[in-house]
XYZ file of C-alpha atoms in Angstrom:
427
model
C 207.973 -119.432 -121.621
C 206.551 -118.960 -125.444
C 203.800 -121.553 -126.516
C 204.683 -123.639 -129.297
C 202.801 -123.845 -132.938
C 202.669 -127.190 -134.675
C 200.441 -128.341 -138.232
C 199.589 -132.273 -137.392
C 199.371 -134.218 -140.451
C 199.255 -138.304 -140.617
C 198.097 -141.181 -143.182
C 198.696 -139.136 -146.537
C 199.156 -142.245 -148.318
C 200.133 -141.258 -151.451
C 199.635 -142.472 -154.673
C 197.622 -145.032 -153.564
C 194.800 -145.625 -156.360
C 191.376 -145.196 -155.649
C 189.380 -148.244 -154.196
C 185.841 -149.154 -155.283
C 184.990 -147.291 -158.059
C 183.231 -148.527 -161.226
C 184.374 -148.569 -165.029
C 182.219 -145.720 -165.939
C 183.616 -143.749 -162.929
C 187.540 -144.943 -163.784
C 187.485 -144.466 -167.573
C 185.595 -140.425 -166.989
C 188.905 -138.471 -168.567
C 188.843 -135.772 -165.378
C 187.324 -137.744 -162.681
C 190.523 -140.142 -163.571
C 193.169 -137.192 -163.202
C 191.509 -135.982 -160.234
C 191.814 -139.238 -157.723
C 194.431 -139.894 -159.129
C 196.558 -136.312 -157.770
C 194.081 -136.301 -154.942
C 197.022 -137.341 -152.782
C 199.175 -135.370 -154.105
C 196.888 -132.198 -153.968
C 195.999 -132.938 -150.300
C 200.098 -132.844 -149.437
C 200.265 -129.107 -151.599
C 198.000 -127.425 -149.517
C 199.699 -128.848 -146.621
C 203.000 -127.368 -147.049
C 201.491 -124.419 -148.726
C 199.556 -123.912 -145.447
C 202.933 -124.458 -143.626
C 204.515 -121.661 -145.570
C 202.067 -119.134 -144.881
C 201.455 -119.834 -141.359
C 205.065 -120.567 -140.680
C 204.092 -122.726 -137.624
C 208.175 -124.168 -135.100
C 207.352 -127.489 -136.840
C 205.275 -130.344 -138.869
C 204.280 -133.782 -137.792
C 204.110 -136.048 -140.531
C 202.695 -139.390 -138.220
C 203.462 -141.996 -140.447
C 201.652 -144.100 -143.356
C 202.983 -140.768 -145.965
C 202.881 -143.196 -148.985
C 202.402 -147.216 -149.719
C 205.274 -149.470 -149.554
C 202.553 -151.480 -151.806
C 203.573 -149.291 -154.187
C 206.648 -148.252 -153.333
C 205.858 -145.183 -155.469
C 209.446 -143.332 -156.741
C 206.595 -140.783 -157.713
C 206.171 -140.152 -153.922
C 208.621 -140.402 -152.393
C 210.514 -137.581 -154.747
C 207.805 -135.766 -154.394
C 207.857 -135.548 -150.956
C 211.586 -134.531 -150.169
C 210.575 -131.637 -153.002
C 208.036 -130.292 -150.532
C 210.180 -130.667 -147.808
C 212.888 -128.214 -149.202
C 210.340 -125.880 -149.361
C 209.495 -125.717 -146.044
C 213.392 -125.694 -145.408
C 213.889 -122.747 -147.418
C 210.110 -120.750 -145.045
C 211.827 -121.925 -141.680
C 210.278 -124.685 -141.247
C 210.887 -127.782 -139.748
C 209.180 -131.373 -140.591
C 209.663 -134.506 -137.968
C 208.393 -138.051 -139.825
C 207.817 -141.054 -138.362
C 207.032 -144.118 -140.447
C 203.693 -146.663 -139.848
C 202.919 -149.825 -141.280
C 201.940 -148.566 -145.193
C 205.946 -146.742 -145.566
C 208.033 -149.141 -142.484
C 211.828 -148.597 -142.831
C 212.640 -151.388 -144.894
C 210.759 -149.551 -147.609
C 212.417 -146.019 -147.833
C 214.883 -145.314 -150.571
C 217.944 -145.209 -149.667
C 218.923 -143.014 -152.891
C 216.428 -139.780 -151.631
C 218.654 -137.285 -149.637
C 216.712 -135.613 -147.218
C 217.156 -131.569 -146.501
C 218.590 -130.812 -143.366
C 215.115 -129.413 -141.684
C 213.834 -132.893 -142.089
C 213.887 -135.199 -138.920
C 212.963 -138.702 -139.288
C 212.399 -141.493 -136.942
C 213.962 -144.709 -137.001
C 213.181 -147.846 -135.104
C 214.197 -146.660 -131.661
C 212.468 -144.326 -129.748
C 214.493 -140.986 -130.143
C 214.150 -137.107 -129.198
C 215.242 -134.197 -130.654
C 215.280 -130.571 -129.363
C 213.892 -127.160 -131.531
C 215.201 -123.696 -130.183
C 214.156 -120.647 -130.887
C 216.905 -117.003 -130.919
C 219.446 -119.901 -129.036
C 216.816 -121.326 -126.255
C 215.354 -125.399 -126.353
C 210.954 -124.396 -126.038
C 210.339 -128.239 -127.866
C 211.300 -131.733 -127.538
C 210.467 -133.952 -130.125
C 210.264 -137.843 -129.562
C 209.148 -140.316 -132.369
C 209.972 -143.504 -133.677
C 209.432 -145.670 -136.803
C 207.722 -148.609 -137.896
C 210.814 -150.650 -139.091
C 208.795 -153.453 -140.378
C 204.906 -154.302 -141.950
C 203.529 -155.717 -138.940
C 205.379 -154.600 -136.187
C 203.526 -155.441 -133.469
C 205.254 -154.115 -130.135
C 203.668 -151.873 -127.709
C 206.131 -149.035 -129.012
C 204.434 -146.496 -126.369
C 206.206 -147.693 -123.337
C 209.553 -147.360 -125.340
C 208.956 -142.931 -124.792
C 209.631 -141.444 -121.497
C 209.602 -137.509 -120.554
C 213.101 -135.725 -121.090
C 213.916 -134.802 -117.350
C 216.947 -132.580 -118.767
C 214.912 -129.759 -121.115
C 211.405 -127.959 -118.705
C 209.483 -127.168 -121.757
C 206.727 -128.442 -124.294
C 207.690 -132.661 -125.118
C 205.445 -133.844 -128.192
C 205.690 -138.283 -128.927
C 204.490 -139.122 -132.632
C 203.991 -142.409 -132.954
C 201.706 -144.589 -136.098
C 199.475 -147.035 -133.545
C 196.424 -148.202 -132.764
C 195.369 -147.324 -129.049
C 192.672 -149.401 -127.141
C 189.143 -148.755 -127.785
C 189.762 -147.517 -131.480
C 187.831 -149.638 -134.213
C 190.318 -149.905 -136.883
C 191.083 -153.904 -138.161
C 194.623 -153.952 -138.481
C 196.298 -153.037 -134.586
C 199.274 -152.696 -135.550
C 201.452 -150.981 -132.980
C 198.677 -151.363 -130.520
C 198.921 -149.637 -127.171
C 196.489 -148.022 -124.492
C 195.858 -144.920 -123.118
C 197.604 -144.896 -120.016
C 200.387 -145.672 -121.714
C 200.919 -142.880 -123.668
C 199.837 -140.807 -120.399
C 202.238 -142.306 -118.283
C 205.276 -141.612 -120.460
C 204.412 -137.762 -118.905
C 204.260 -136.060 -122.483
C 202.562 -133.146 -123.082
C 201.063 -134.146 -125.632
C 201.061 -137.102 -128.899
C 200.734 -136.515 -132.454
C 199.121 -140.126 -133.684
C 198.480 -141.686 -136.994
C 197.248 -145.181 -138.270
C 193.391 -143.813 -137.932
C 191.975 -142.335 -140.325
C 189.099 -141.036 -138.478
C 190.053 -137.557 -137.489
C 189.472 -137.786 -132.396
C 191.002 -136.076 -129.846
C 191.003 -138.866 -127.115
C 192.152 -136.526 -124.461
C 192.498 -133.016 -124.501
C 195.381 -133.093 -120.703
C 197.855 -134.274 -121.729
C 196.417 -133.542 -125.925
C 196.635 -136.977 -127.175
C 194.884 -136.919 -130.919
C 194.823 -138.336 -134.228
C 194.750 -135.599 -137.583
C 193.096 -138.581 -139.416
C 194.559 -139.019 -142.772
C 194.765 -135.991 -145.211
C 192.409 -137.429 -147.953
C 189.850 -140.273 -148.053
C 191.098 -143.086 -149.603
C 186.884 -144.955 -150.456
C 183.197 -144.151 -149.729
C 183.186 -145.698 -146.375
C 185.763 -142.139 -145.383
C 183.486 -139.712 -145.420
C 183.652 -136.010 -145.233
C 186.518 -134.026 -145.339
C 189.742 -134.778 -144.271
C 193.059 -132.968 -144.255
C 195.224 -132.010 -140.842
C 195.102 -130.147 -136.927
C 196.625 -126.590 -136.721
C 197.800 -127.023 -133.347
C 198.588 -124.349 -130.100
C 200.131 -125.038 -127.005
C 199.901 -122.614 -124.613
C 202.223 -123.155 -121.310
C 199.762 -122.778 -118.557
C 200.444 -120.757 -115.160
C 200.091 -123.860 -113.220
C 202.555 -125.877 -115.169
C 202.212 -127.974 -117.916
C 200.451 -126.605 -121.369
C 196.917 -126.303 -122.742
C 196.430 -127.193 -126.116
C 194.093 -125.968 -128.375
C 193.045 -127.363 -132.187
C 192.047 -126.399 -135.385
C 191.351 -128.655 -137.885
C 192.248 -127.798 -141.830
C 190.185 -128.847 -144.722
C 193.606 -130.729 -147.456
C 191.842 -133.178 -149.485
C 189.779 -131.739 -152.888
C 187.903 -135.364 -153.042
C 185.074 -135.778 -150.541
C 183.308 -139.261 -149.798
C 179.152 -138.482 -148.874
C 176.418 -141.666 -148.488
C 173.094 -139.535 -149.435
C 170.047 -140.991 -149.098
C 167.315 -140.673 -151.648
C 163.660 -141.660 -149.733
C 161.684 -142.864 -152.341
C 157.814 -143.547 -150.069
C 154.777 -144.036 -152.303
C 157.154 -142.686 -155.580
C 155.816 -144.250 -158.691
C 157.305 -142.604 -161.160
C 160.718 -142.394 -162.361
C 160.653 -138.822 -163.306
C 160.192 -138.591 -160.120
C 162.905 -140.332 -158.366
C 165.377 -138.485 -160.621
C 164.307 -135.432 -159.485
C 164.963 -136.229 -155.673
C 168.326 -137.797 -156.955
C 169.132 -133.912 -158.297
C 167.941 -132.191 -155.548
C 169.629 -134.815 -152.736
C 173.170 -134.433 -154.695
C 172.804 -130.804 -154.854
C 172.033 -130.950 -151.343
C 175.470 -132.995 -150.343
C 176.897 -130.761 -152.955
C 176.143 -127.303 -151.277
C 177.720 -128.563 -148.529
C 181.104 -129.219 -148.843
C 182.580 -126.110 -147.566
C 184.906 -123.974 -150.527
C 187.704 -126.746 -150.239
C 186.041 -129.628 -152.161
C 186.494 -129.813 -155.841
C 184.836 -132.891 -156.496
C 182.275 -135.459 -154.739
C 181.612 -138.882 -155.128
C 178.473 -140.549 -153.747
C 177.210 -143.408 -152.452
C 173.015 -142.738 -153.793
C 171.173 -144.499 -151.233
C 167.388 -145.216 -151.965
C 165.385 -146.612 -149.526
C 161.211 -146.663 -148.909
C 158.689 -148.461 -149.861
C 158.219 -148.157 -153.474
C 156.253 -150.170 -156.768
C 159.616 -149.520 -158.655
C 161.690 -151.672 -156.215
C 161.866 -153.549 -158.905
C 162.897 -151.254 -161.614
C 165.347 -149.295 -159.047
C 167.364 -153.194 -158.030
C 167.702 -153.536 -162.285
C 171.450 -152.814 -162.783
C 170.464 -151.107 -166.127
C 168.140 -148.707 -164.993
C 170.659 -147.934 -161.997
C 173.265 -146.610 -164.997
C 170.125 -145.059 -167.101
C 169.817 -142.787 -163.874
C 173.354 -142.338 -162.805
C 173.550 -141.347 -166.889
C 170.425 -138.860 -166.779
C 172.450 -137.202 -163.399
C 176.059 -136.715 -165.514
C 175.592 -132.673 -165.633
C 175.694 -132.596 -161.838
C 179.841 -133.053 -162.868
C 180.077 -129.668 -164.290
C 178.887 -127.690 -161.275
C 181.728 -126.438 -157.822
C 182.054 -129.440 -156.865
C 181.160 -131.345 -159.080
C 179.575 -133.934 -158.236
C 180.035 -138.196 -159.385
C 178.194 -141.015 -158.265
C 180.268 -143.923 -157.285
C 177.377 -146.181 -157.436
C 173.526 -146.391 -156.416
C 172.392 -148.971 -153.252
C 168.381 -149.766 -153.420
C 167.625 -150.276 -149.682
C 163.799 -150.362 -151.422
C 161.240 -153.049 -150.886
C 157.643 -153.443 -152.472
C 154.843 -151.011 -151.727
C 152.429 -153.319 -150.282
C 150.134 -152.920 -146.861
C 152.556 -155.634 -144.382
C 149.739 -155.815 -142.061
C 147.344 -157.469 -144.573
C 150.297 -159.697 -145.535
C 150.651 -160.790 -141.899
C 147.568 -161.747 -141.405
C 147.371 -164.283 -144.797
C 147.384 -168.001 -143.798
C 149.807 -168.658 -146.842
C 153.814 -168.683 -147.340
C 153.829 -164.925 -147.446
C 152.112 -164.812 -144.433
C 154.200 -167.492 -142.550
C 157.369 -166.582 -143.638
C 156.336 -162.575 -142.654
C 155.192 -163.564 -139.268
C 158.429 -166.102 -138.835
C 160.519 -162.367 -139.896
C 157.906 -160.871 -137.856
C 158.930 -162.843 -134.294
C 162.766 -162.852 -135.566
C 163.427 -159.127 -136.103
C 161.640 -158.699 -132.282
C 164.189 -161.100 -130.624
C 167.660 -161.686 -131.157
C 167.526 -165.212 -130.060
C 164.873 -165.974 -132.366
C 166.704 -164.458 -134.895
C 170.065 -165.970 -134.087
C 168.152 -169.497 -133.463
C 167.037 -169.543 -137.290
C 170.093 -168.204 -138.820
C 172.895 -169.590 -136.936
C 172.259 -173.328 -138.612
C 171.363 -171.883 -141.881
C 174.687 -170.101 -141.682
C 177.323 -172.351 -140.209
C 176.736 -174.042 -143.561
C 178.589 -171.583 -144.724
C 181.593 -170.559 -142.443
C 182.227 -175.039 -141.849
C 183.386 -174.535 -145.891
C 187.220 -175.226 -145.962
C 187.680 -172.171 -148.243
C 185.224 -169.718 -146.950
C 186.527 -169.720 -143.157
C 189.329 -168.400 -143.513
C 188.223 -165.613 -146.024
C 184.309 -164.920 -144.858
C 184.586 -163.407 -140.792
C 180.823 -164.044 -138.594
C 178.285 -160.899 -139.056
C 177.605 -158.966 -135.971
C 173.473 -158.199 -135.134
C 173.552 -154.951 -137.415
C 174.431 -156.991 -140.231
C 171.880 -159.942 -139.122
C 168.969 -157.262 -139.109
C 170.025 -156.007 -142.429
C 170.524 -159.476 -143.699
C 166.604 -160.922 -142.804
C 165.599 -157.025 -143.927
C 166.617 -158.320 -147.310
C 165.748 -162.372 -147.002
C 162.117 -160.897 -146.453
C 162.494 -158.200 -149.096
C 163.214 -161.050 -151.323
C 160.289 -163.275 -150.398
C 157.846 -160.653 -150.551
C 159.210 -160.023 -154.555
C 159.256 -163.884 -155.344
C 155.883 -164.465 -153.800
C 153.798 -161.975 -154.011
C 155.184 -157.888 -155.606
C 156.245 -160.227 -158.924
C-alpha cells in the first residue's frame, strides 16, 4: 500500500484587517499595502507549495475567509487558486468554520471540479490513484456562526475501504485555550471514530495533540495580531502504512505568512541616558529580525522596556516613545523590514527598595503592604477583592469585564507599587 501525502492548512482569514495598529503604522504606505495583502500572499504561497509538491490533496480546515467582511475578493481569489491546483492535478477539500459558515458563502461562486466543499452533515469522499481508492477524506462544515454541537461524534470510519482515512474538522478540542469554543469535543471523541488522522482548524497555534492517530492543528497561515507571534504556515504530512496495520504520519511545518509578530524585550537596568536606550532598542530589534527565516518580509514588534532606571518617567511618556520609534524608522529599510507596532514601558524607578522598606512613612508602609501581598496570594486577594468588587458590581461593566487571574493580579500589584513609588517619592 502506497503512502499518502497531503497539505493541511486552516484559518487563512483572507482579507481580515490587522488588529491594534497605531495610526502612524497604519498610515505607512508600504506597510499598509504589505498588511492588506499578507493573508493573500500566504494563500498564494500555499498554492505554489501545492503546485511544486503535488500532494495527493490539500485540506483547508475552516475560516478561510471572514463572514464579518463577506469579502468577494477573498472568495474569488480562493476560487482562482483552486483552478490553479486543478491544472496541477491536486484535489482540494474545504470545510467551513465559525467565521465562514455555509450561510456566508457566495452562491454565485462556481468551484472547479477538483474542489469538494463539505456540507452541514458529516460526509466522506474517496481519493483514487490509478483507479484504486487510496484514501477516504471525511469532513463537515459549520452551518451557522455559533456551532455548539459536538461534530466529532458524527464521524465514523468507512469499513468498506481498507486505506488511509482522514477527518477534517473546525473545532475546539478540550484542553485548548480558546475563548470561543465552537464545535467542542474531546480527544477521545476524535480517537473513537477509528480514523487514522485528523486535520483540525480554529486554534491558531500549531499543535500536535496525538501521534497515533495523528491529530493536529496547523495553526493559522498568517498571524493577525501581536499575540500571534512567530512564523505561521501549514503542515506537510506524509502518512506511511505500517507492517502491523495503521499509518504513521510525519509532519513538516512550512512557513506561509510574510509578516511576523514579535514581543521584543529591552533590558534597561541602571541606564541613565536616552541614547543608550536607543542603542539597546536597535540591537534588540536587529537581533529579532536576524532570528527570522527567509520567508519573513516584515517584523511587527511590540517593544517592551524593562528594568530599574532613572529614566522610568521619561520612558512612560507617549510623545517620548513616539520620538524613539521615529529614530528607529531606518530599520524599515532592512530585510526583513522592522516596524514598531507599539512600545510598552514596564520599567520602574531606580530606587534602593530595601532601604525604602525600612522607612517609617507612607511610602515605606505602602511598600511593606505590597511585599506582603506579593508573598501571599491570600493577602493579595484580601486587599484586592473588595476594591475590584466595586468595579465588577457596576451594572454595565459587569458584562464586559472578566475577573483577573493570579498572573494578572500580580502584574497589577507591580504597577500599583511603581505608581505609588513614583507619586510619593521618585518625582
